[in-house]
PDB file of C-alpha atoms in Angstrom:
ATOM      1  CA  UNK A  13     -12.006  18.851 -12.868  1.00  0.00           C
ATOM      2  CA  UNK A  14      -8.923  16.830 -11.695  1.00  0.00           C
ATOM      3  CA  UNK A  15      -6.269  17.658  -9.402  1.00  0.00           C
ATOM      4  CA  UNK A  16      -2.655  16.773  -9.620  1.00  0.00           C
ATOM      5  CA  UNK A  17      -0.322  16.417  -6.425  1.00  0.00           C
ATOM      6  CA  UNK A  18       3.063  14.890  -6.838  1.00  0.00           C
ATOM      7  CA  UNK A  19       4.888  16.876  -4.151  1.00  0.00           C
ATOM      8  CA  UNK A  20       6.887  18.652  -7.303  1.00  0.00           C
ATOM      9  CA  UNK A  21       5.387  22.179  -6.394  1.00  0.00           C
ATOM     10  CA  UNK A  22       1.638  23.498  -6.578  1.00  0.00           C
ATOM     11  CA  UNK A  23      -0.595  21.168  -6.953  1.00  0.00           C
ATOM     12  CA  UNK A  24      -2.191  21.521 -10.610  1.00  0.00           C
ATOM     13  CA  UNK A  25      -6.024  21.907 -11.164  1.00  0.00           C
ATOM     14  CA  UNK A  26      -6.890  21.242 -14.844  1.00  0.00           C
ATOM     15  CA  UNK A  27     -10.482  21.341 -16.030  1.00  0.00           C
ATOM     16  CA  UNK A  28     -11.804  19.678 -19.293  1.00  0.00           C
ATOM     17  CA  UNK A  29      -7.791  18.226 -19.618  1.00  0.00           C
ATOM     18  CA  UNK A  30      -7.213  16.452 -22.444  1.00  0.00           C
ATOM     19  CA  UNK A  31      -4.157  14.419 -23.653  1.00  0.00           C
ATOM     20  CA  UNK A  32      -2.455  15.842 -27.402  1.00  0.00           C
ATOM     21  CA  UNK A  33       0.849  14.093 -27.151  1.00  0.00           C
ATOM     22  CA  UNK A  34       2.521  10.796 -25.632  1.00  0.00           C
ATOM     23  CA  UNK A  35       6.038   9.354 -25.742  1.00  0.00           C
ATOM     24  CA  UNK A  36       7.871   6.655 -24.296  1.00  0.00           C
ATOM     25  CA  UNK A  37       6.734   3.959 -22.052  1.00  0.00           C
ATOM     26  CA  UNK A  38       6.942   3.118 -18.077  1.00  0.00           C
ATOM     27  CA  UNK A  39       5.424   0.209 -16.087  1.00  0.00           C
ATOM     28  CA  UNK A  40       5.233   0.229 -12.585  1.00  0.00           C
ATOM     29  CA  UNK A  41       2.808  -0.287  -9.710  1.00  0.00           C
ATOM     30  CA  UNK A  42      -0.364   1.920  -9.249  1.00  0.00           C
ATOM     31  CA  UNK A  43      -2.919   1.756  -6.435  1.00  0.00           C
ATOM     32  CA  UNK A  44      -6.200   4.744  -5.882  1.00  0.00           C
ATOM     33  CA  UNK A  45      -8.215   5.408  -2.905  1.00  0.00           C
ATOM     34  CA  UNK A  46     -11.246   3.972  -5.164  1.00  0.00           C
ATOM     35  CA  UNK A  47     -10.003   0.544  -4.570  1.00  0.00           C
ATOM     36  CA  UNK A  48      -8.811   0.768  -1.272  1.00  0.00           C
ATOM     37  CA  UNK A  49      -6.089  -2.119  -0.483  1.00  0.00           C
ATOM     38  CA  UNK A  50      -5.186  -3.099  -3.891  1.00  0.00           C
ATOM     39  CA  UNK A  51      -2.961  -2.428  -6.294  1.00  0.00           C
ATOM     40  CA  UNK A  52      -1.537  -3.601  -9.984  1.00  0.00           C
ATOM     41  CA  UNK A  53       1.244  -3.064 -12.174  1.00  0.00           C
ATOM     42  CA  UNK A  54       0.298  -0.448 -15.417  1.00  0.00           C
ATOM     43  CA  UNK A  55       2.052   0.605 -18.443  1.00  0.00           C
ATOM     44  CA  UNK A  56       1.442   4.164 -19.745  1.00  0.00           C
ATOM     45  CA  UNK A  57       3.564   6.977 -21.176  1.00  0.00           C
ATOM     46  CA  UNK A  58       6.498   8.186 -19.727  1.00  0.00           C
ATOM     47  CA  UNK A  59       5.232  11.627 -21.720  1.00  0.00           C
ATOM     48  CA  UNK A  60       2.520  13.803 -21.829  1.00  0.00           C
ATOM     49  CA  UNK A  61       1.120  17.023 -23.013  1.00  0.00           C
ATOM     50  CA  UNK A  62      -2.397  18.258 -21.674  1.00  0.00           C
ATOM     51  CA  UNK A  63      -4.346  20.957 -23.318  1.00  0.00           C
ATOM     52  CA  UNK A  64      -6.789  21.771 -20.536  1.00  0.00           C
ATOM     53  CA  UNK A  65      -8.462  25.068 -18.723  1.00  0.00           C
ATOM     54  CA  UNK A  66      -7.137  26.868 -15.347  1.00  0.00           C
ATOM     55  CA  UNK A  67      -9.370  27.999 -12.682  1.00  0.00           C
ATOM     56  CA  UNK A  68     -10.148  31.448 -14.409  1.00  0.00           C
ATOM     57  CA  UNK A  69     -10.878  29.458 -17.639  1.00  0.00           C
ATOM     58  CA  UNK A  70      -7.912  30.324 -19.469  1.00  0.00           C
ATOM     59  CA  UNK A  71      -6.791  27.543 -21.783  1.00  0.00           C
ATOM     60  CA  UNK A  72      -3.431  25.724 -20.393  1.00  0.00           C
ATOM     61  CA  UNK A  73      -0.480  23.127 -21.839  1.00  0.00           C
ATOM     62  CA  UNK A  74       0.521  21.053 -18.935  1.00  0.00           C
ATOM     63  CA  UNK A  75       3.542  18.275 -19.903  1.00  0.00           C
ATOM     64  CA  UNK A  76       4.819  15.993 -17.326  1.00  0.00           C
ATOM     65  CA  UNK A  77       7.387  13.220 -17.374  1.00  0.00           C
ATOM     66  CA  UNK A  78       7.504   9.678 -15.615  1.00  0.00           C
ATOM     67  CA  UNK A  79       5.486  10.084 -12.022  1.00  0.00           C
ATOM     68  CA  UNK A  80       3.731  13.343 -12.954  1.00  0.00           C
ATOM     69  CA  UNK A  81       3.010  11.911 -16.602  1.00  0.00           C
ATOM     70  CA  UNK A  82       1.768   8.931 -14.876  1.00  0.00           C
ATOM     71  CA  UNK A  83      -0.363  10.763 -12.503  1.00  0.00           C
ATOM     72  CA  UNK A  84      -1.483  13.284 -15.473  1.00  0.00           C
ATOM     73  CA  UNK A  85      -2.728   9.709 -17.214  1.00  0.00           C
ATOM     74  CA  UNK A  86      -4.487   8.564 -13.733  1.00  0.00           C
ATOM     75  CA  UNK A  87      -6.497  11.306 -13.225  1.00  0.00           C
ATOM     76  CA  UNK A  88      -7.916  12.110 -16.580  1.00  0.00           C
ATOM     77  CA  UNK A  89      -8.387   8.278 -16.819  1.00  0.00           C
ATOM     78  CA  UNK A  90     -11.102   9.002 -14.211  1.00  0.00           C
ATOM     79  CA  UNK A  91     -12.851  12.074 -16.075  1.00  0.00           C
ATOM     80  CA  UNK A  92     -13.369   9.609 -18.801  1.00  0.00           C
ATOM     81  CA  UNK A  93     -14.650   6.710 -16.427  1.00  0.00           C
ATOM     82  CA  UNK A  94     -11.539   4.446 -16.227  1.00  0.00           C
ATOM     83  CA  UNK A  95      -9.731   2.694 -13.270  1.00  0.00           C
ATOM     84  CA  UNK A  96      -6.247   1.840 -13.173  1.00  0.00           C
ATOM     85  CA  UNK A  97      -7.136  -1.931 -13.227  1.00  0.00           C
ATOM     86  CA  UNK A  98      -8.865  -1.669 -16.384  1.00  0.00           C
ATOM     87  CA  UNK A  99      -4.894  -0.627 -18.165  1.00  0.00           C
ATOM     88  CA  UNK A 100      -3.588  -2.963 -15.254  1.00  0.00           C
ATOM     89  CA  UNK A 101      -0.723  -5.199 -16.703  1.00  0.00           C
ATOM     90  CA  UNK A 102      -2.282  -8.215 -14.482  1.00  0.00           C
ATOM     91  CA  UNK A 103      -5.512  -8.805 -12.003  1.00  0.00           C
ATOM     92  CA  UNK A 104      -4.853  -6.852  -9.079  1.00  0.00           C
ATOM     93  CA  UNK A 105      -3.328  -7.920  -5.992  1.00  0.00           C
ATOM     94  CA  UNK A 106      -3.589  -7.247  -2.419  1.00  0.00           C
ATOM     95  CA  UNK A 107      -0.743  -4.656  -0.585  1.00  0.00           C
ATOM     96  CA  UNK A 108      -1.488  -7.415   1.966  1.00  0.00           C
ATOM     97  CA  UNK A 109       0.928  -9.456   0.427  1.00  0.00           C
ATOM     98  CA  UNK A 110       4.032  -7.896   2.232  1.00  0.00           C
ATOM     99  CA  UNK A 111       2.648  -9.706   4.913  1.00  0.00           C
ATOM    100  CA  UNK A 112       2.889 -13.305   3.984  1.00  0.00           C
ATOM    101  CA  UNK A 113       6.935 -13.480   4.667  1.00  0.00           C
ATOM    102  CA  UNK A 114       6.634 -12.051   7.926  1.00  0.00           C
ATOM    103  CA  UNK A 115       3.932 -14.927   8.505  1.00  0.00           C
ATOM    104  CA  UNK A 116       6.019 -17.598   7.459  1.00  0.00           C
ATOM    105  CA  UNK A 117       8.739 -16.765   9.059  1.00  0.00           C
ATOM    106  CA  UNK A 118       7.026 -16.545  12.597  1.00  0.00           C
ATOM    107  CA  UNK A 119       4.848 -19.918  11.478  1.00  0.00           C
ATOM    108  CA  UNK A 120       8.704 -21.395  11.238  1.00  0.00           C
ATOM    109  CA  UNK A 121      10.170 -20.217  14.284  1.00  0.00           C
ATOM    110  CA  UNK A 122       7.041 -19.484  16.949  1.00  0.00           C
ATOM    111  CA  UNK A 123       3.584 -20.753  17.895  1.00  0.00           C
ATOM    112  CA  UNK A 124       1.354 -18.888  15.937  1.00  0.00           C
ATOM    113  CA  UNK A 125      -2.397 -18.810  17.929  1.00  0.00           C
ATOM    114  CA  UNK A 126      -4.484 -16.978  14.788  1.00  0.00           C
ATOM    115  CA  UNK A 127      -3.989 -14.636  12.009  1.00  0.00           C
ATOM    116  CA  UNK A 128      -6.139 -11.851  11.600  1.00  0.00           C
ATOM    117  CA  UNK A 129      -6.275 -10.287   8.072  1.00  0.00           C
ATOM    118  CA  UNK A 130      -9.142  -8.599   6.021  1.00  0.00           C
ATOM    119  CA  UNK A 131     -12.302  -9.864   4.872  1.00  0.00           C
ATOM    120  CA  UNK A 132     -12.447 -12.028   1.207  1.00  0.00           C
ATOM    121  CA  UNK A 133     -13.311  -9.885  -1.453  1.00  0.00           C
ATOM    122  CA  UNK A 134     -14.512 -10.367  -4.666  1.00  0.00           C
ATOM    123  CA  UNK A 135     -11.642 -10.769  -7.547  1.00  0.00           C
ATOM    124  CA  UNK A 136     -11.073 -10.317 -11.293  1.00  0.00           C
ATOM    125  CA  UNK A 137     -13.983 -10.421 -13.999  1.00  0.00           C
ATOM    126  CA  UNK A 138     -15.514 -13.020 -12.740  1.00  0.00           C
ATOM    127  CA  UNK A 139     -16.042 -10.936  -9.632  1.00  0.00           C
ATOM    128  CA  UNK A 140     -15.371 -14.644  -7.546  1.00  0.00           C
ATOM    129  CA  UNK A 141     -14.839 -14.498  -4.257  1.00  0.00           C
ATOM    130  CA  UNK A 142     -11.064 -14.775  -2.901  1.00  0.00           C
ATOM    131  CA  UNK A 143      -9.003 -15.062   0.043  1.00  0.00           C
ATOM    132  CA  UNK A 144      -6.261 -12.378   1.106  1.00  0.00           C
ATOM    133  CA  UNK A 145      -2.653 -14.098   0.489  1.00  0.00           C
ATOM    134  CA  UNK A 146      -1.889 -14.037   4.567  1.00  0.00           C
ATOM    135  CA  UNK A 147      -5.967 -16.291   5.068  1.00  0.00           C
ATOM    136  CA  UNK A 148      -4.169 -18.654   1.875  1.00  0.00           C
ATOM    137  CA  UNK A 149      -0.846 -18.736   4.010  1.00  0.00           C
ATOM    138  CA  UNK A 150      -2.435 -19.299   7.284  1.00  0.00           C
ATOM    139  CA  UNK A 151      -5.155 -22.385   6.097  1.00  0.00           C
ATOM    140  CA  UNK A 152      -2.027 -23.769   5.158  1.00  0.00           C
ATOM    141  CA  UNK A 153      -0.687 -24.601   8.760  1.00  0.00           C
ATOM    142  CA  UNK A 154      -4.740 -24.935   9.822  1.00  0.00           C
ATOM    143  CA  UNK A 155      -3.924 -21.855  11.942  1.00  0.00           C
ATOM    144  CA  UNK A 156      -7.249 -20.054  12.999  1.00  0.00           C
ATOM    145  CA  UNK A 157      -8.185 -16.901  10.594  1.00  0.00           C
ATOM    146  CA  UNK A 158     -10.376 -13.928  12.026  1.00  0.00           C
ATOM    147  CA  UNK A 159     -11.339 -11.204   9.602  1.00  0.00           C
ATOM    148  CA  UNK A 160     -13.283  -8.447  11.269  1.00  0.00           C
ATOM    149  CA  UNK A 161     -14.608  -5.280   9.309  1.00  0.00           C
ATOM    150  CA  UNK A 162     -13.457  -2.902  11.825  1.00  0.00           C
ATOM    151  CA  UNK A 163     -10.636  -3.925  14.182  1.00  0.00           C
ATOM    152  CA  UNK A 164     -11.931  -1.838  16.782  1.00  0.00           C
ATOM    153  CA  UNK A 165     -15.592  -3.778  17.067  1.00  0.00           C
ATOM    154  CA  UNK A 166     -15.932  -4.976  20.591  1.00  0.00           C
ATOM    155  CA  UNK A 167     -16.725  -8.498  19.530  1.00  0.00           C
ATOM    156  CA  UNK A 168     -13.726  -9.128  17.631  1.00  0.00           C
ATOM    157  CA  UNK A 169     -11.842  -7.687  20.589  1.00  0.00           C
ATOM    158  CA  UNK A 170     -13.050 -10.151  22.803  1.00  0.00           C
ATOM    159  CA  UNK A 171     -12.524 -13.051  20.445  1.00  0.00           C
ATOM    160  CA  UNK A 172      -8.633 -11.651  20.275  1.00  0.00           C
ATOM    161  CA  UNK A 173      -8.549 -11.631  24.054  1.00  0.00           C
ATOM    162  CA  UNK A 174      -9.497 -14.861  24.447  1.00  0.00           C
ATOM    163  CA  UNK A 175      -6.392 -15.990  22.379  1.00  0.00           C
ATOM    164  CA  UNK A 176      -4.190 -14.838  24.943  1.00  0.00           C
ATOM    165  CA  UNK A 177      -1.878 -13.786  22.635  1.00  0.00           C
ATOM    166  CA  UNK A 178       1.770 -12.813  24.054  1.00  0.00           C
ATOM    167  CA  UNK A 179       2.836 -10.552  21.206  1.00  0.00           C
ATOM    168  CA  UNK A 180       1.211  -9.263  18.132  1.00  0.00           C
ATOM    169  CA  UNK A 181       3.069  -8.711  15.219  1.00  0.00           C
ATOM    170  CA  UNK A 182       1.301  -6.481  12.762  1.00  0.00           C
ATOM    171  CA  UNK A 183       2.342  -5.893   8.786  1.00  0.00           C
ATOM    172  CA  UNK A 184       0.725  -4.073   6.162  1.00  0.00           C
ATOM    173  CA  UNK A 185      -2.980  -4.847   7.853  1.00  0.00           C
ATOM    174  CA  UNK A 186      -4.779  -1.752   6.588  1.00  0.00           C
ATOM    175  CA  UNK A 187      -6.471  -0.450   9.787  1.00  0.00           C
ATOM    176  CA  UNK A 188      -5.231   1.211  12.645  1.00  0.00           C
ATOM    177  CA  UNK A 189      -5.190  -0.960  16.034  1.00  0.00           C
ATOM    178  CA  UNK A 190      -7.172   0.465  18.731  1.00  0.00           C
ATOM    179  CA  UNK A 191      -5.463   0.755  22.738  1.00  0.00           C
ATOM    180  CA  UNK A 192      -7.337  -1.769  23.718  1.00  0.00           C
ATOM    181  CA  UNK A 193      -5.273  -4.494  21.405  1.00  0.00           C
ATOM    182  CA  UNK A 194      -2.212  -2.200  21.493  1.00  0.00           C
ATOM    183  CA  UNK A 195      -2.183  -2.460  26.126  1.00  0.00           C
ATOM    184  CA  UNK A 196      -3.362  -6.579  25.457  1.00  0.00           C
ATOM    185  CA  UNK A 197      -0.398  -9.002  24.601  1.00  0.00           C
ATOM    186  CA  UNK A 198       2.295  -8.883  27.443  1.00  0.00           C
ATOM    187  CA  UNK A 199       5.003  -8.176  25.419  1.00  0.00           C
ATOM    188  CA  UNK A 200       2.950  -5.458  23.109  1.00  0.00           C
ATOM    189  CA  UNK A 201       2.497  -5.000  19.700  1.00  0.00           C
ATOM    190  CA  UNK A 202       5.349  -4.945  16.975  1.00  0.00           C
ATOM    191  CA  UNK A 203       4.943  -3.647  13.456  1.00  0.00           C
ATOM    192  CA  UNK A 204       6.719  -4.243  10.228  1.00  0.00           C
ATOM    193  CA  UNK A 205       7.071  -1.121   8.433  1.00  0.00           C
ATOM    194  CA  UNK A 206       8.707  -0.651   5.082  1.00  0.00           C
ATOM    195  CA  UNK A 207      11.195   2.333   5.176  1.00  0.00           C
ATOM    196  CA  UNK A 208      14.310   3.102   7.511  1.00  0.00           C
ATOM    197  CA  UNK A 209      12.271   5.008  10.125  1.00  0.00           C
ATOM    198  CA  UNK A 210      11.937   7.609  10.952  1.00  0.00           C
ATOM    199  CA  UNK A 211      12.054   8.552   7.245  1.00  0.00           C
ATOM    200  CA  UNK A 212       8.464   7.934   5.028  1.00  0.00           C
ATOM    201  CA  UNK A 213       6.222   6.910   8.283  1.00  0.00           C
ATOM    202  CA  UNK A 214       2.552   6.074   7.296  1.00  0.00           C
ATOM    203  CA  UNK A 215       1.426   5.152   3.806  1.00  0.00           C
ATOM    204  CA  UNK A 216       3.067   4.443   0.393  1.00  0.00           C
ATOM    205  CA  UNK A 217       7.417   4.493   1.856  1.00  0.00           C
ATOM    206  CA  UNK A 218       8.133   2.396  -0.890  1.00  0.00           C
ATOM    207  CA  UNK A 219       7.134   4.299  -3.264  1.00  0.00           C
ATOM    208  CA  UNK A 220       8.403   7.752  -1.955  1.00  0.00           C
ATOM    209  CA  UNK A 221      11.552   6.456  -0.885  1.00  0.00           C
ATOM    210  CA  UNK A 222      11.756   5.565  -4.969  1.00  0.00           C
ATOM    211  CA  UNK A 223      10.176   9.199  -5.893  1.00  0.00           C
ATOM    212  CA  UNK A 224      12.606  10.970  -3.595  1.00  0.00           C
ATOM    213  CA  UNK A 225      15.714   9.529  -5.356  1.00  0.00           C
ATOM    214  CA  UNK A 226      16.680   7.128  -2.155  1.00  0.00           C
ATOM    215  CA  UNK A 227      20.105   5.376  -2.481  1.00  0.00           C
ATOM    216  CA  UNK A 228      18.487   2.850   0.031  1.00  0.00           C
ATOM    217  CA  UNK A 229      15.795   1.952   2.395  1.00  0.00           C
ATOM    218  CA  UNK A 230      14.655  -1.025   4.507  1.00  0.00           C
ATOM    219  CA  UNK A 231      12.530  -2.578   6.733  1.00  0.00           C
ATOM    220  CA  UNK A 232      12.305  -1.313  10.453  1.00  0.00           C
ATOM    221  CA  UNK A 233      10.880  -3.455  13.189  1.00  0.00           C
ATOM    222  CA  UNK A 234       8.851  -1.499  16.199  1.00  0.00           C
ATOM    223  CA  UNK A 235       6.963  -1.019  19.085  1.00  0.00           C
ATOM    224  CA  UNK A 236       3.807   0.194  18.105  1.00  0.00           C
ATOM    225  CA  UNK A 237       2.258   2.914  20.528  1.00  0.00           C
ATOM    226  CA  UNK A 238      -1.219   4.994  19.945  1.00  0.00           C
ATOM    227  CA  UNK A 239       1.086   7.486  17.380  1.00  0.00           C
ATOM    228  CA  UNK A 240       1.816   6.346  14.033  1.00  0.00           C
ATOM    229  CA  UNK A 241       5.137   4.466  13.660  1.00  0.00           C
ATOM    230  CA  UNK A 242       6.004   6.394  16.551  1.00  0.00           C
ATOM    231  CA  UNK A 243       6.596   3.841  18.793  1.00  0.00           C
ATOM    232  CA  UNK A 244      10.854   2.594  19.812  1.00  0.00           C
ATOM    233  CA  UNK A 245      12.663   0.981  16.943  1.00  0.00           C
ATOM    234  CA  UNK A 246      13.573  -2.878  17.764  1.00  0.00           C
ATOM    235  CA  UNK A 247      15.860  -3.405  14.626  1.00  0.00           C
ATOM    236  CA  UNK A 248      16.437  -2.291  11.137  1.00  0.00           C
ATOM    237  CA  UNK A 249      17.418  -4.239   7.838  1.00  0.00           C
ATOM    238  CA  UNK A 250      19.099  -2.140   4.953  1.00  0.00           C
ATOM    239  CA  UNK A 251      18.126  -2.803   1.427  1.00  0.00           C
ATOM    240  CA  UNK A 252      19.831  -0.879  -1.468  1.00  0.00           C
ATOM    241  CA  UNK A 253      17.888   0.662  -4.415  1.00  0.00           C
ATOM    242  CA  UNK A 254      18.425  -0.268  -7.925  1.00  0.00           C
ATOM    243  CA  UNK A 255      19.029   2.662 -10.654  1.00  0.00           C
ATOM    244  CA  UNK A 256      15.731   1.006 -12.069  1.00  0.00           C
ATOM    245  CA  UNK A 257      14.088  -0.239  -9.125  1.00  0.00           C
ATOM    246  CA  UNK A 258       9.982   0.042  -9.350  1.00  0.00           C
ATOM    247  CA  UNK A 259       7.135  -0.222  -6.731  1.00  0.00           C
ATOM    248  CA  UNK A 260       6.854  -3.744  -7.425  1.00  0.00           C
ATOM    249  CA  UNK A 261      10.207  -4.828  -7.547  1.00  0.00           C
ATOM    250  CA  UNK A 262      11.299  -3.281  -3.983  1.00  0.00           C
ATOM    251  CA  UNK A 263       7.950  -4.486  -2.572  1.00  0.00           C
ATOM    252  CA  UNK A 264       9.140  -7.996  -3.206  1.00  0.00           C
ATOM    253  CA  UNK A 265      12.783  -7.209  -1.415  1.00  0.00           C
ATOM    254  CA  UNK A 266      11.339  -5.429   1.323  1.00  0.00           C
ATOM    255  CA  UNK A 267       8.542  -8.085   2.272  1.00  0.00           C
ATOM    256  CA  UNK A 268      11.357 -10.926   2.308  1.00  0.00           C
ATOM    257  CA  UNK A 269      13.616  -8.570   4.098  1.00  0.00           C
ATOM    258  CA  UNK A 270      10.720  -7.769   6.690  1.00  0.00           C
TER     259      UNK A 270
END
């Protein structure tokens, strides 16, 4: 059984689906709660046709085009024991990433006391062991790298404490920041999100703002409070969207926007 939710009406529950018929071609960026933090650009049909079974058993054609084709193909990929990064274009890479502009850019212009990011993880066929891009950008200035499991753990809470930091500035970490860090620095906590709040708060605004047809988005710089991307706006930076902009390619505008 696989269920199919792309926000384009009822969600669709197919059992025993099976593709009959493909056409066209689209590649853009995937990611799945199966490999939490990653994600990698895949090619699959911009078409499909499913011959599958409803909940009463009755036999069903489904057909979808470009995001519900794609999810149609993601799904059933998973029935038959295949990840995305096994059709992935390239090894995957961290969502991380967005992060290491912001980085550089405060490297440049402040004094930057440690970078906290998430824990190596093992990469690629070889299954060898590899930094996050924001550790790689970080070792390059010899700037201090913590990488707790859990933010929250009262040992790595102390260890951030004793930095003294002033201001923590937080972009596409991956874990939610508990009060204690949010009440530490003096001048609070500021996050980097990726959509012209208060439009697409929490997960995936790049590629929603795409899916909903956006003219343009941004990057919005803010307070961050115990509510997500609730907290006041500091400052916003407008980026159009291209007639055939993909996850990938706004990604890369938004981080060096951000």
């Amino acid at each position: 059984i696989c269920v199919i939710d792309v926000m384009d009406g009822d969600p669709i529950i197919l059992i025993n689906p099976e593709i009959i018929e493909t056409a066209g071609e689209q590649t853009d960026e995937e990611g799945c709660l199966s490999i939490p933090g990653k994600c990698a650009s895949v090619t699959r049909a911009d078409y499909v046709k499913v011959k599958s079974f409803d909940m009463e058993l009755n036999p069903v054609i489904i057909e979808g085009e470009g995001l519900r084709a794609r999810a149609l193909q993601h799904e059933i990929d998973h029935l038959d024991g295949v990840l995305y990064g096994d059709r992935a274009n390239e090894p995957y890479h961290d969502v991380e990433d967005f992060a290491v502009p912001t980085l550089a850019a405060l490297i440049e212009n402040h004094e930057v006391v440690g970078v906290v990011t998430q824990p190596d993880k093992r990469k690629g066929r070889g299954k060898v062991m590899a930094f996050t891009p924001v550790k790689e950008k970080a070792l390059e200035y010899d700037i201090p790298v913590y990488q707790p499991v859990k933010v929250g753990e009262e040992e790595f809470i102390e260890t951030l404490r004793g930095l003294d930091p002033e201001v923590i500035v937080v972009a596409a970490f991956g874990q939610i920041l508990p009060e204690s860090i949010l009440n530490m620095p003096k001048y609070g906590c500021i996050n980097v999100h990726a959509s012209l709040l208060p439009k697409y708060r929490g997960a995936a605004p790049i590629q929603w703002s795409i899916i909903d047809g956006e003219k343009e988005t941004g990057v919005t710089i803010m307070y961050m409070e115990k509510g997500l991307d609730t907290g006041d706006m500091i400052d916003k930076v407008v980026v159009p969207i291209d007639a055939k902009e993909t996850g990938e390619s706004l990604h890369d505008k938004l981080a060096a926007a951000g």
